[in-house]
Short mmCIF file of C-alpha atoms in Angstrom, two decimals:
data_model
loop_
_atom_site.label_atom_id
_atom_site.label_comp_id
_atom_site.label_asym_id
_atom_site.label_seq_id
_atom_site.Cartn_x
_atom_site.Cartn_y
_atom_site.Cartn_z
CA UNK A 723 190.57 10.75 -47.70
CA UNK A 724 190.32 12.35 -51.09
CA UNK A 725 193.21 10.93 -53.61
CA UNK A 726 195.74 13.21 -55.26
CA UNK A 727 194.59 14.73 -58.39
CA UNK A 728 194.82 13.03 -61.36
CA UNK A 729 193.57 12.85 -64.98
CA UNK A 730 191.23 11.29 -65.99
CA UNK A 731 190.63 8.83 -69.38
CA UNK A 732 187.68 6.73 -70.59
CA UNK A 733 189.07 5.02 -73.84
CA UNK A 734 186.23 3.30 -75.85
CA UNK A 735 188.94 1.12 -77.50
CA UNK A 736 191.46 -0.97 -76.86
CA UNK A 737 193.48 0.43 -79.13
CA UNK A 738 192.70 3.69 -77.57
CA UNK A 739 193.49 2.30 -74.11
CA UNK A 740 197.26 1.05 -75.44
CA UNK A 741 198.26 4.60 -76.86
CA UNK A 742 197.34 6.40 -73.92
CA UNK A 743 199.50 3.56 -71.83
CA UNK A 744 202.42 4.06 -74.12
CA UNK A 745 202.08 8.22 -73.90
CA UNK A 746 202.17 8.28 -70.18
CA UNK A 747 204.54 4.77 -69.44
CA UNK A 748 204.13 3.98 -65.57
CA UNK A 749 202.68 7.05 -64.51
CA UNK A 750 199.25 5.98 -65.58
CA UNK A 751 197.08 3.41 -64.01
CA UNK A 752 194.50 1.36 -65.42
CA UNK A 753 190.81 1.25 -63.68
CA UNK A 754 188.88 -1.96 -64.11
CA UNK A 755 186.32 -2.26 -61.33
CA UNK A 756 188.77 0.07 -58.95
CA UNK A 757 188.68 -2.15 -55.68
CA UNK A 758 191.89 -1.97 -55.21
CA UNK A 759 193.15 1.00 -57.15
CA UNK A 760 190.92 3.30 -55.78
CA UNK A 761 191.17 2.68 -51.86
CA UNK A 762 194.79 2.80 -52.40
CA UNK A 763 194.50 6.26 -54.24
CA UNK A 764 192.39 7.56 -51.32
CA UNK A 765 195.38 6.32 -49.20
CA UNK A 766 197.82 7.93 -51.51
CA UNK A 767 199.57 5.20 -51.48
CA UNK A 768 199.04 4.76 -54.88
CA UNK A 769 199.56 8.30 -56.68
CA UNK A 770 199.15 7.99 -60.21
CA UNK A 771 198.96 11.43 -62.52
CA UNK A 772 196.93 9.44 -64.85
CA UNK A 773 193.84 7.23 -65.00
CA UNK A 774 192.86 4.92 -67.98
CA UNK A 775 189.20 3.82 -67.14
CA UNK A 776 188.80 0.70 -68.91
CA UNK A 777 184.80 0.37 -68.23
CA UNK A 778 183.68 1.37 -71.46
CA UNK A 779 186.04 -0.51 -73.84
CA UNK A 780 184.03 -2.58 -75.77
CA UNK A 781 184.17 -6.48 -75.47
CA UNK A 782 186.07 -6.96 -72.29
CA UNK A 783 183.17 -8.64 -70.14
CA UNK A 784 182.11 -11.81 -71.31
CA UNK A 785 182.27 -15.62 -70.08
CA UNK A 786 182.69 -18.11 -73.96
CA UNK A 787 183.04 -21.38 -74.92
CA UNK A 788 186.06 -21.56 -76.60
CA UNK A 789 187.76 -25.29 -77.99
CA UNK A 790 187.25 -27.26 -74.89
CA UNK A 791 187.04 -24.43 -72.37
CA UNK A 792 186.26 -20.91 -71.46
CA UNK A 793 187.46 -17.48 -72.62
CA UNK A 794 186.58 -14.97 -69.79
CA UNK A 795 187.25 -11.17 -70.54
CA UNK A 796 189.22 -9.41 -68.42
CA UNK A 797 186.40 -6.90 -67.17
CA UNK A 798 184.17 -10.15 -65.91
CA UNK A 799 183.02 -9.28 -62.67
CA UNK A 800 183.85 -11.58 -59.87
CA UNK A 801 179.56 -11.97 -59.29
CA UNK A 802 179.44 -12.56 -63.13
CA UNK A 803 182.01 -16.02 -62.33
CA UNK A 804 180.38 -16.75 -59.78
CA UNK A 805 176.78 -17.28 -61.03
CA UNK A 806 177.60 -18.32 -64.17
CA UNK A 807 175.71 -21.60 -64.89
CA UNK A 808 177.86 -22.94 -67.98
CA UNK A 809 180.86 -22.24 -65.25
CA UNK A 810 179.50 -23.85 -62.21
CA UNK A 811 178.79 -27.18 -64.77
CA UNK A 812 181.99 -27.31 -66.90
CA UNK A 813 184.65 -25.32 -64.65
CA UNK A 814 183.91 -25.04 -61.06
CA UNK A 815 186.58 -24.16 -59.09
CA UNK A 816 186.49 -20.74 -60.84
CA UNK A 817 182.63 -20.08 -59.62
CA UNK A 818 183.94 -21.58 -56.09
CA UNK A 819 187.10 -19.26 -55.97
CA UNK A 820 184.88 -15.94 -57.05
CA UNK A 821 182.23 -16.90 -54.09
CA UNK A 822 185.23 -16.57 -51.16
CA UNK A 823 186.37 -13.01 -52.72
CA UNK A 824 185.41 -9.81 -50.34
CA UNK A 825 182.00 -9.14 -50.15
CA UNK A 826 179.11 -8.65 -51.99
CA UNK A 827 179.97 -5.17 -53.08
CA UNK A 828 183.07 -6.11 -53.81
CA UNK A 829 182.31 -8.89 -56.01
CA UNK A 830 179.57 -7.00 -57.85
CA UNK A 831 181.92 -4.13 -59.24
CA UNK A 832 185.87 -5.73 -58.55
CA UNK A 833 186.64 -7.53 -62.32
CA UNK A 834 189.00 -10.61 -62.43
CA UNK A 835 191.40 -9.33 -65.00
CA UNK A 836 191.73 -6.08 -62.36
CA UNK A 837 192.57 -8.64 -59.60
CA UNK A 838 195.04 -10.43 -61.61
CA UNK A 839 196.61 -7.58 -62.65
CA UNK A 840 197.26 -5.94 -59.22
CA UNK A 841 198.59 -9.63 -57.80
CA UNK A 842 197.69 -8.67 -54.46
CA UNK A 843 199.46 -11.51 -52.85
CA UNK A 844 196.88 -12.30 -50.80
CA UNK A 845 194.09 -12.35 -53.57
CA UNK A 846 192.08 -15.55 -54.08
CA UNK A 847 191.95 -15.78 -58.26
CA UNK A 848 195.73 -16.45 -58.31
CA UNK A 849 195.05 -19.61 -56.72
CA UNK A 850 192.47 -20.65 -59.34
CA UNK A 851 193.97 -19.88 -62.05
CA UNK A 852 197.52 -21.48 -61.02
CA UNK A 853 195.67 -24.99 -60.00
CA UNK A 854 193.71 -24.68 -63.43
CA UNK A 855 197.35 -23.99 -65.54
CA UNK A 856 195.18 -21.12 -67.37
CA UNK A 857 196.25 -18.71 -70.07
CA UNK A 858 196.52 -14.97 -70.20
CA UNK A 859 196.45 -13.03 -73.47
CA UNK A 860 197.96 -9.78 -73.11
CA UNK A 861 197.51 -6.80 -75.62
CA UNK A 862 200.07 -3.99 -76.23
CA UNK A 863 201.67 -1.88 -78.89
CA UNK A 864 203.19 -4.68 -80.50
CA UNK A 865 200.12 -6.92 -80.66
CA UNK A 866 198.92 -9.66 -78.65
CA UNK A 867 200.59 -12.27 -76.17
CA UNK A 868 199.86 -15.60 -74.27
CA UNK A 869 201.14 -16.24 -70.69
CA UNK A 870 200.79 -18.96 -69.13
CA UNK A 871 199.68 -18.28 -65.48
CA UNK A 872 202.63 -19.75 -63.70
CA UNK A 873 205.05 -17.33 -65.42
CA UNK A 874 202.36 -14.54 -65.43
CA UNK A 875 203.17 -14.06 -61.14
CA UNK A 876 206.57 -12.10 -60.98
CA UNK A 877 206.76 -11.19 -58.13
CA UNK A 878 205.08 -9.03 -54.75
CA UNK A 879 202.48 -7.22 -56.97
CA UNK A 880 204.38 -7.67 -60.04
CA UNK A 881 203.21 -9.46 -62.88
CA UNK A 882 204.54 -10.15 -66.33
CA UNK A 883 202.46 -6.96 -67.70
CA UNK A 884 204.29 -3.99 -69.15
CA UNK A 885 203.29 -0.62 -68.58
CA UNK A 886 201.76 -0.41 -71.59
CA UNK A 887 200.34 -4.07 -71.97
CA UNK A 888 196.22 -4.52 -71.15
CA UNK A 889 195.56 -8.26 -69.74
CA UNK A 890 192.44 -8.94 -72.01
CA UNK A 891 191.12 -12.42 -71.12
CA UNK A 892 191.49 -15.31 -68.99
CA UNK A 893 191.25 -19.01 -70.71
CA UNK A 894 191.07 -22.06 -69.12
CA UNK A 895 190.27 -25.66 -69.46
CA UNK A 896 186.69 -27.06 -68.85
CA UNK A 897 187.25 -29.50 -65.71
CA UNK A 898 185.51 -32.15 -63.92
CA UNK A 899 183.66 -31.55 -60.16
CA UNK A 900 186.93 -33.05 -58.39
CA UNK A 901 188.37 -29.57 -57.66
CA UNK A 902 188.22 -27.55 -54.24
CA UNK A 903 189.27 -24.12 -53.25
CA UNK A 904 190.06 -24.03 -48.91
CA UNK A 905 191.03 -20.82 -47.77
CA UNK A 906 191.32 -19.39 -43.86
CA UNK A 907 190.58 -15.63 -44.35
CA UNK A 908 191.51 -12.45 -42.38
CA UNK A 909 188.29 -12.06 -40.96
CA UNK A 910 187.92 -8.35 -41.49
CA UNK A 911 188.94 -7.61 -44.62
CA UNK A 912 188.63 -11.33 -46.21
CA UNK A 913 192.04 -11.60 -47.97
CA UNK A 914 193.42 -15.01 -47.86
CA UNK A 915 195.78 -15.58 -44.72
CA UNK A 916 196.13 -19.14 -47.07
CA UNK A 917 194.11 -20.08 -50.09
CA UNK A 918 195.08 -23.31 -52.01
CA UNK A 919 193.37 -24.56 -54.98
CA UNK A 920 193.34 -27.83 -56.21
CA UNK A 921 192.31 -29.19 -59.53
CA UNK A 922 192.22 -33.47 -60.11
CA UNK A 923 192.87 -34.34 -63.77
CA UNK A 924 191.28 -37.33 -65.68
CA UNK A 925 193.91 -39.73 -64.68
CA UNK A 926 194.16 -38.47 -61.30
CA UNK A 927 196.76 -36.16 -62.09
CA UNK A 928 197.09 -33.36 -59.53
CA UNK A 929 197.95 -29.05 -60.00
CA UNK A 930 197.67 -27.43 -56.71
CA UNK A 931 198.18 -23.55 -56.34
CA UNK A 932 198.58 -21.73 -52.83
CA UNK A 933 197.81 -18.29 -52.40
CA UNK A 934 198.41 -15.39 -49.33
CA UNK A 935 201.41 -17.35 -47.83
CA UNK A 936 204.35 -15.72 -49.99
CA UNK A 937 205.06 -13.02 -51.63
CA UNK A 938 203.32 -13.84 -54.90
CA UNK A 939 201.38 -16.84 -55.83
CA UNK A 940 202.64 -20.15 -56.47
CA UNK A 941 201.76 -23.65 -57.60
CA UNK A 942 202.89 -26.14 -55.31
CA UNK A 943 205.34 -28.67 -57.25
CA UNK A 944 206.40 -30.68 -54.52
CA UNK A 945 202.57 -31.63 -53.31
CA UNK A 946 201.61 -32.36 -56.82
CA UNK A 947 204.89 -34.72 -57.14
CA UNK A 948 204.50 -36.72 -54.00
CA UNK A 949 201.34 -37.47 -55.64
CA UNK A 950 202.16 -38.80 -58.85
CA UNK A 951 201.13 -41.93 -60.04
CA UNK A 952 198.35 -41.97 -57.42
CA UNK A 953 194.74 -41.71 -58.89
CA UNK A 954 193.69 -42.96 -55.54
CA UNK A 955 195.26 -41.80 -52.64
CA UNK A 956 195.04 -42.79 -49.32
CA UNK A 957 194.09 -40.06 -46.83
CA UNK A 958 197.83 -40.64 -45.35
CA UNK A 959 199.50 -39.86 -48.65
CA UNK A 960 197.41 -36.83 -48.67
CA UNK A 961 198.65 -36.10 -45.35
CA UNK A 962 202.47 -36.57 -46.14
CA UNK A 963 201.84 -34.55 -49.62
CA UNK A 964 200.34 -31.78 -48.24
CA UNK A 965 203.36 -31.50 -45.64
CA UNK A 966 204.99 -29.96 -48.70
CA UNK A 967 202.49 -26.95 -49.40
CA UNK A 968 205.52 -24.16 -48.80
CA UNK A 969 208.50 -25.69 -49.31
CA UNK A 970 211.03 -23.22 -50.52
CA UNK A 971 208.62 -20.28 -50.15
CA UNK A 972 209.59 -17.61 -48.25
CA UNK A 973 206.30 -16.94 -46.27
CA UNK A 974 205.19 -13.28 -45.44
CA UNK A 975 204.52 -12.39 -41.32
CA UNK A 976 202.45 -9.17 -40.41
CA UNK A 977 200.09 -8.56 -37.60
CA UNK A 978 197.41 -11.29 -38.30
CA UNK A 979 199.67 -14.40 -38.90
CA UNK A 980 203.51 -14.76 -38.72
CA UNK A 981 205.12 -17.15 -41.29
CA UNK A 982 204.98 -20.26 -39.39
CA UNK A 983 201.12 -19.51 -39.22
CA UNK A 984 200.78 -19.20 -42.74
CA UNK A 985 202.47 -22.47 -43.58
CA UNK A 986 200.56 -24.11 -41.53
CA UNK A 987 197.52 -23.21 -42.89
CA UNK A 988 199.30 -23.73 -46.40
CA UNK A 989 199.36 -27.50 -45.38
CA UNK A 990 195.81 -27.77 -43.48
CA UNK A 991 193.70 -26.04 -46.57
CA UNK A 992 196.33 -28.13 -49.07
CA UNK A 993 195.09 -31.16 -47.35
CA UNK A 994 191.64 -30.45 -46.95
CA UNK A 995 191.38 -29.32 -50.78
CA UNK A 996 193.11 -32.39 -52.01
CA UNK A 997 190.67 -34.79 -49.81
CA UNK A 998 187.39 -33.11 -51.06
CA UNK A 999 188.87 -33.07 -54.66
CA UNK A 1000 189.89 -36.48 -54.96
CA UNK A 1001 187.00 -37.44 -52.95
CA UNK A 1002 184.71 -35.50 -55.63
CA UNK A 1003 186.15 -37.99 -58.19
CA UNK B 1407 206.24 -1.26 -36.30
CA UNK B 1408 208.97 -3.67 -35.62
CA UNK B 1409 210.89 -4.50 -39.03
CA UNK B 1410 213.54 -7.28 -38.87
CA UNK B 1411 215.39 -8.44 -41.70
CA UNK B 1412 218.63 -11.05 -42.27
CA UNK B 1413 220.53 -11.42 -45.29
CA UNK B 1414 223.73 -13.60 -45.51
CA UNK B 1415 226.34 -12.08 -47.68
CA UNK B 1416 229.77 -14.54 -48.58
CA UNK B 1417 232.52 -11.33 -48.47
CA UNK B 1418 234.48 -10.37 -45.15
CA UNK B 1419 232.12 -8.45 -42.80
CA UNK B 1420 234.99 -5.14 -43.40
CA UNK B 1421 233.53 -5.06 -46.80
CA UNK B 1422 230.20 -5.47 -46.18
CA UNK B 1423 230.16 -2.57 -43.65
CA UNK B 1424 232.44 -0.64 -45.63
CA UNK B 1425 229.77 -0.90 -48.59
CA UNK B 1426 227.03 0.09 -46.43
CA UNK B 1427 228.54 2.77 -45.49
CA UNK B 1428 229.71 4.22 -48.90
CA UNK B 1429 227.53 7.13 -50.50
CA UNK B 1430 228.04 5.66 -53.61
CA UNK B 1431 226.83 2.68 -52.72
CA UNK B 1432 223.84 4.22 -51.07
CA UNK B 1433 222.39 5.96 -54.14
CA UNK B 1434 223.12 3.33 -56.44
CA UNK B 1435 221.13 0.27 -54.09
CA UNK B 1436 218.66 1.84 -52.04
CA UNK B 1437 215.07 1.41 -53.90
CA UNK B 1438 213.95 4.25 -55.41
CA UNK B 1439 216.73 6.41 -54.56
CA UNK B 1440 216.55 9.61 -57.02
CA UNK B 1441 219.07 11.52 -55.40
CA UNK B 1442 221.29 11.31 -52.25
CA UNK B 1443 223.54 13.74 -50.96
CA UNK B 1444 226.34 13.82 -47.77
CA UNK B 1445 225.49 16.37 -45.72
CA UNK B 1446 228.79 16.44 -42.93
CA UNK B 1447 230.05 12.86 -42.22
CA UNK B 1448 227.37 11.09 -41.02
CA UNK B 1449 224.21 11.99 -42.35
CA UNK B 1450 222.68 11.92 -46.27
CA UNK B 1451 219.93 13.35 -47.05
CA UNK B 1452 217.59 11.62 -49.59
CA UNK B 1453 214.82 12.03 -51.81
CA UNK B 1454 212.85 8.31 -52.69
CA UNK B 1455 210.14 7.13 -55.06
CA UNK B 1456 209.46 4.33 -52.74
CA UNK B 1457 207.11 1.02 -53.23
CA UNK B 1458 206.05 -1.75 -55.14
CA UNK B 1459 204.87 -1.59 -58.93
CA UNK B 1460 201.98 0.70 -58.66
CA UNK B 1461 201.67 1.47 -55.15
CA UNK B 1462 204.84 4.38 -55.06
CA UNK B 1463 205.04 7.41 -53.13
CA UNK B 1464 207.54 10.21 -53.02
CA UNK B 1465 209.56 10.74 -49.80
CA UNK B 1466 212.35 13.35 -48.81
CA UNK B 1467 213.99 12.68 -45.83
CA UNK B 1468 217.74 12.40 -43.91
CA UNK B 1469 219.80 9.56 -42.43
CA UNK B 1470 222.01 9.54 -39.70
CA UNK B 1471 224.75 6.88 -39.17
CA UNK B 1472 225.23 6.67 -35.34
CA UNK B 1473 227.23 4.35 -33.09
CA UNK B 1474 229.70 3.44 -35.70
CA UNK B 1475 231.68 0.12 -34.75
CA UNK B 1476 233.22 -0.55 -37.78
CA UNK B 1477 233.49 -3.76 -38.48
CA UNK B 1478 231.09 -4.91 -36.12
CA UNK B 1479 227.73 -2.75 -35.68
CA UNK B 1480 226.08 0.78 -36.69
CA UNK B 1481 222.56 2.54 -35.83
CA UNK B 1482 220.66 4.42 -38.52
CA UNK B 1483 218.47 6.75 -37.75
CA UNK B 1484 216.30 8.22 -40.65
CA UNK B 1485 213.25 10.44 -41.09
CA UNK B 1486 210.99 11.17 -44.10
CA UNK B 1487 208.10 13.00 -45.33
CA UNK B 1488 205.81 11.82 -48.09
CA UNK B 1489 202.57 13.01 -49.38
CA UNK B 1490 201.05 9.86 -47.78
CA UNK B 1491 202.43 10.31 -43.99
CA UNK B 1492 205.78 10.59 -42.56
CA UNK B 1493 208.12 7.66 -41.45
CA UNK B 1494 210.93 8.09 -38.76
CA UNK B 1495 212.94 5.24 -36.78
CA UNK B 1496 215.93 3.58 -36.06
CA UNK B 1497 217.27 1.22 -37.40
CA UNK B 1498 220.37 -1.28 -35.72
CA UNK B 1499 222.56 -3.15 -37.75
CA UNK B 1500 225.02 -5.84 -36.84
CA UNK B 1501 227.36 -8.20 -38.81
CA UNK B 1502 228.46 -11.19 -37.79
CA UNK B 1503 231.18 -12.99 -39.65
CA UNK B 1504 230.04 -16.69 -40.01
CA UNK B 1505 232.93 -18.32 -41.83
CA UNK B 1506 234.06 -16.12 -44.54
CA UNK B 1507 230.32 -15.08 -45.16
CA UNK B 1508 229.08 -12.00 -43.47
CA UNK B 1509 225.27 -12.14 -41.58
CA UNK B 1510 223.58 -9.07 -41.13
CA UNK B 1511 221.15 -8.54 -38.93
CA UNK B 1512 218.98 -5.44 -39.17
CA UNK B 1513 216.15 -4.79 -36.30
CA UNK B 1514 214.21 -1.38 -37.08
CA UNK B 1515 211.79 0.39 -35.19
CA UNK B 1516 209.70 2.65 -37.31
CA UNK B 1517 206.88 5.30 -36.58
CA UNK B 1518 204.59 6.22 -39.33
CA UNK B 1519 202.54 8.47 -39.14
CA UNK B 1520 199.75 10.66 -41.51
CA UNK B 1521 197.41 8.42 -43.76
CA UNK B 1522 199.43 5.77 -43.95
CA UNK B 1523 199.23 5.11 -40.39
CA UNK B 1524 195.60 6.31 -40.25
CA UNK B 1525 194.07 3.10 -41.63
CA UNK B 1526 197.97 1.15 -42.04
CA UNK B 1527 198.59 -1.35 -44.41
CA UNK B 1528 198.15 -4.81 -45.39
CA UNK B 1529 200.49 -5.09 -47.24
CA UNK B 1530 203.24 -2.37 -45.41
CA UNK B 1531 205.34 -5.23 -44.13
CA UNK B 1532 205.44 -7.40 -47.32
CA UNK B 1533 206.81 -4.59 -48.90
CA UNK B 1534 209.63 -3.16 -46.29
CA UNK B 1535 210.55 -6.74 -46.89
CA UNK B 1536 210.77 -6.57 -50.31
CA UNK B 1537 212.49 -2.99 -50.63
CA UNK B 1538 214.90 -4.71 -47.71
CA UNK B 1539 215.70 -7.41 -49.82
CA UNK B 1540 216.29 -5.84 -52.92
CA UNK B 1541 218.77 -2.98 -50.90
CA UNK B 1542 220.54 -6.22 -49.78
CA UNK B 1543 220.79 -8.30 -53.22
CA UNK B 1544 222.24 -4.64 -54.70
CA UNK B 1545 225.02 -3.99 -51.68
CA UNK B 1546 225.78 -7.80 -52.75
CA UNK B 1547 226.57 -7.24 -56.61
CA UNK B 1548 228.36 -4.40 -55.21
CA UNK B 1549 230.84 -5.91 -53.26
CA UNK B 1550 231.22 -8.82 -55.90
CA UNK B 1551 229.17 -11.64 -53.90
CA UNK B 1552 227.34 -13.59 -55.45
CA UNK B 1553 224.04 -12.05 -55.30
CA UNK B 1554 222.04 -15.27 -55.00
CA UNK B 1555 223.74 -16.10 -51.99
CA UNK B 1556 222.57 -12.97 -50.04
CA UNK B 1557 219.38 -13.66 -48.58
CA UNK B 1558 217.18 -11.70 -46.57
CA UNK B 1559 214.51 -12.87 -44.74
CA UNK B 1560 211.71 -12.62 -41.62
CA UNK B 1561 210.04 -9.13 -42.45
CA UNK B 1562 207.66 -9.03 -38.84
CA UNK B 1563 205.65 -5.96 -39.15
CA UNK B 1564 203.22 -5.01 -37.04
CA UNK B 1565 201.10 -2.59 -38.38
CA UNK B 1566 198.04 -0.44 -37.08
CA UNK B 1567 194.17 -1.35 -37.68
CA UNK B 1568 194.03 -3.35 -40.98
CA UNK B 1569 191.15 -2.51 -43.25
CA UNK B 1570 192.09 -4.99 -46.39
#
């Protein structure tokens, strides 16, 4: 299939990038590393009359030390995460997460910041960055912006970017090795059926966030309460926290796994994560 | 693919199929509804910029209201034609009055066809949920419900092949 015609825009700035965003509002699209953007083009279901290619904007791609953690640019490529030495040391549930995404293709040319910003509800970063309470910085006209990641998730696909806002970089904390990403994929096309992150604090404090069961990502408050106060849990407190993986989520059903599926595997993957985190410790 | 959606709505089922039958009420709830327009007594025809955030096609199409048992039950049955395929179905509707709050209960059988169809989508159902939902929470705030109380929920779709 050959998408609808468009036009076409390669922006060397990000300044550049914003005033073509705020000409055209929502009928332009922004191309990272077009994984998703462009197979839905070629399906028309995504018909947009303009594209903004953000490849050659300087400075998006990069993985920094920054404070106590890392600044990753938006245009970081899911392969560039994963082998990332400094990551897989000081943060690695992100190098962990990036490993389970697609395929090799798909990892080599698909950018995080793209991912992110389509919110794919069955797309593994959300998890990550949810579990790791990271922070966006958005740019548009009227400067820049942090989000936190928990109010960055709207909704199905929707995320707290404007049409005319760029997400520019992804920062999050440097962590110990008790973390754990456990996902059951859709074996064909590798999206998460359920993907839940977890991330063990210092003091054994827990942040877990669950991906592919509803209709955006989420982090799971009433898991990470049940196990409060516990820097040591028993594998049966595990058991009885992880119980609570979807409560209050309204969990999606299509052809590969109805709802009830999903939240199961919400609560197997939540337990299995929490075990080999805490057991990491 | 089999579409199924509840939503709980706390007015007297009269007004809740009144409202879904009122034009007005249509064009002002249905997502993406650019422009809707009675065409004899029981069918509209409709033009739709339909979908989620980026992923949006245009659709022109008509819907019938058949089977009218007003307060009780109603079949639509609606066609359209986008640049991405063609949808047609029916659709069967059914409130229940539970109490002072009215249930519906919406089971649609839908045929889509052209590119859509041709490789389906992952994420088809999530959105008829969504688009379902939102229609639901509008006719709501319409009738003066409380919005948060209407609900809608259990989107099964069952698509074609699934490519991701």
């Amino acid at each position: 299939m050959y998408p609808a015609p468009f036009e076409y825009h390669r922006p060397a700035t990000l300044d550049e990038t914003i005033a073509l965003l705020v000409q055209h509002g929502d009928e332009a699209k922004l191309l990272a590393g077009g994984h998703s953007l462009i197979p839905a083009m070629k399906l028309r279901l995504a018909v947009p009359r303009f594209i903004v290619d953000i490849g050659r904007v300087a400075d998006l791609s990069y993985i920094r030390e920054r404070g106590d953690g890392f600044a990753i640019g938006a245009m970081t490529t899911h392969y560039a995460v994963e082998s990332s030495r400094m990551l897989r040391e000081r943060c690695p549930l992100l190098p962990e997460t990036a490993a389970h995404i697609g395929d090799v293709q798909v990892r080599n040319r698909g950018t995080i910041g793209g991912s992110l910003a389509h919110a794919d509800p069955a797309s593994d970063w959300p998890a990550a960055i949810l579990a790791l309470d990271a922070e966006l910085e958005i740019a548009g006209p009227k400067g820049r912006r942090t989000v936190r990641a928990e109010a960055f998730f709207v909704d199905l696909l929707q995320t707290a970017l404007a049409s005319d806002e760029v997400l520019c970089e992804i920062r999050v904390p440097a962590s110990s090795r008790s973390v754990a990403y456990e996902k059951t994929e859709q074996k064909a096309s590798g999206f998460a059926l359920a993907g839940v992150a977890v991330v063990v604090g210092n003091l054994g404090e827990v942040r877990v966030g669950i991906t592919g069961v509803g209709p955006k990502a989420y982090r799971a408050n009433a898991v990470e309460s049940a196990l409060r106060g516990q820097a040591a849990p028993t594998a049966e407190a595990i058991a009885r926290a992880a119980r609570h993986a979807a409560n209050g989520v309204d969990a999606l059903g299509d052809i590969h796994a109805t709802p009830e599926f999903r939240v199961h595997l919400a609560e197997i993957n939540t337990q299995r994560a929490l075990t080999r985190a805490f057991n990491a410790r | 693919m089999k579409i199924s959606a509840s939503a709980a709505v706390v007015a007297p089922r009269e007004r809740l199929f009144e409202a879904l039958n009122n034009g007005d009420v249509l064009q002002r709830c249905i997502p993406g509804c650019e422009e809707l327009t009675a065409e004899g007594s029981d069918t509209y025809r409709v033009r739709l910029k339909l979908g989620v955030a980026g992923l949006t096609g245009q659709y022109a199409g008509k819907v019938t209201y058949q089977h009218l048992q007003p307060p009780e039950s109603f079949t639509l049955a609606f066609e359209g034609k986008g640049k991405t395929g063609f949808v047609r179905g029916t659709a069967a509707v059914r409130i229940a009055d539970d109490q002072g709050t009215a249930r519906v209960d919406c089971d649609a059988d839908v045929q889509v066809g052209g590119a859509i169809a041709a490789v389906g989508s992952r994420l088809m159902a999530a959105v008829a949920r969504k688009l379902t939902q939102d229609f639901f929470r509008c006719v709501a705030r319409e009738i003066g419900a409380d919005p948060d109380a209407a609900s809608a929920a259990d989107a099964a779709g069952q698509g074609p092949l699934d490519r991701g």
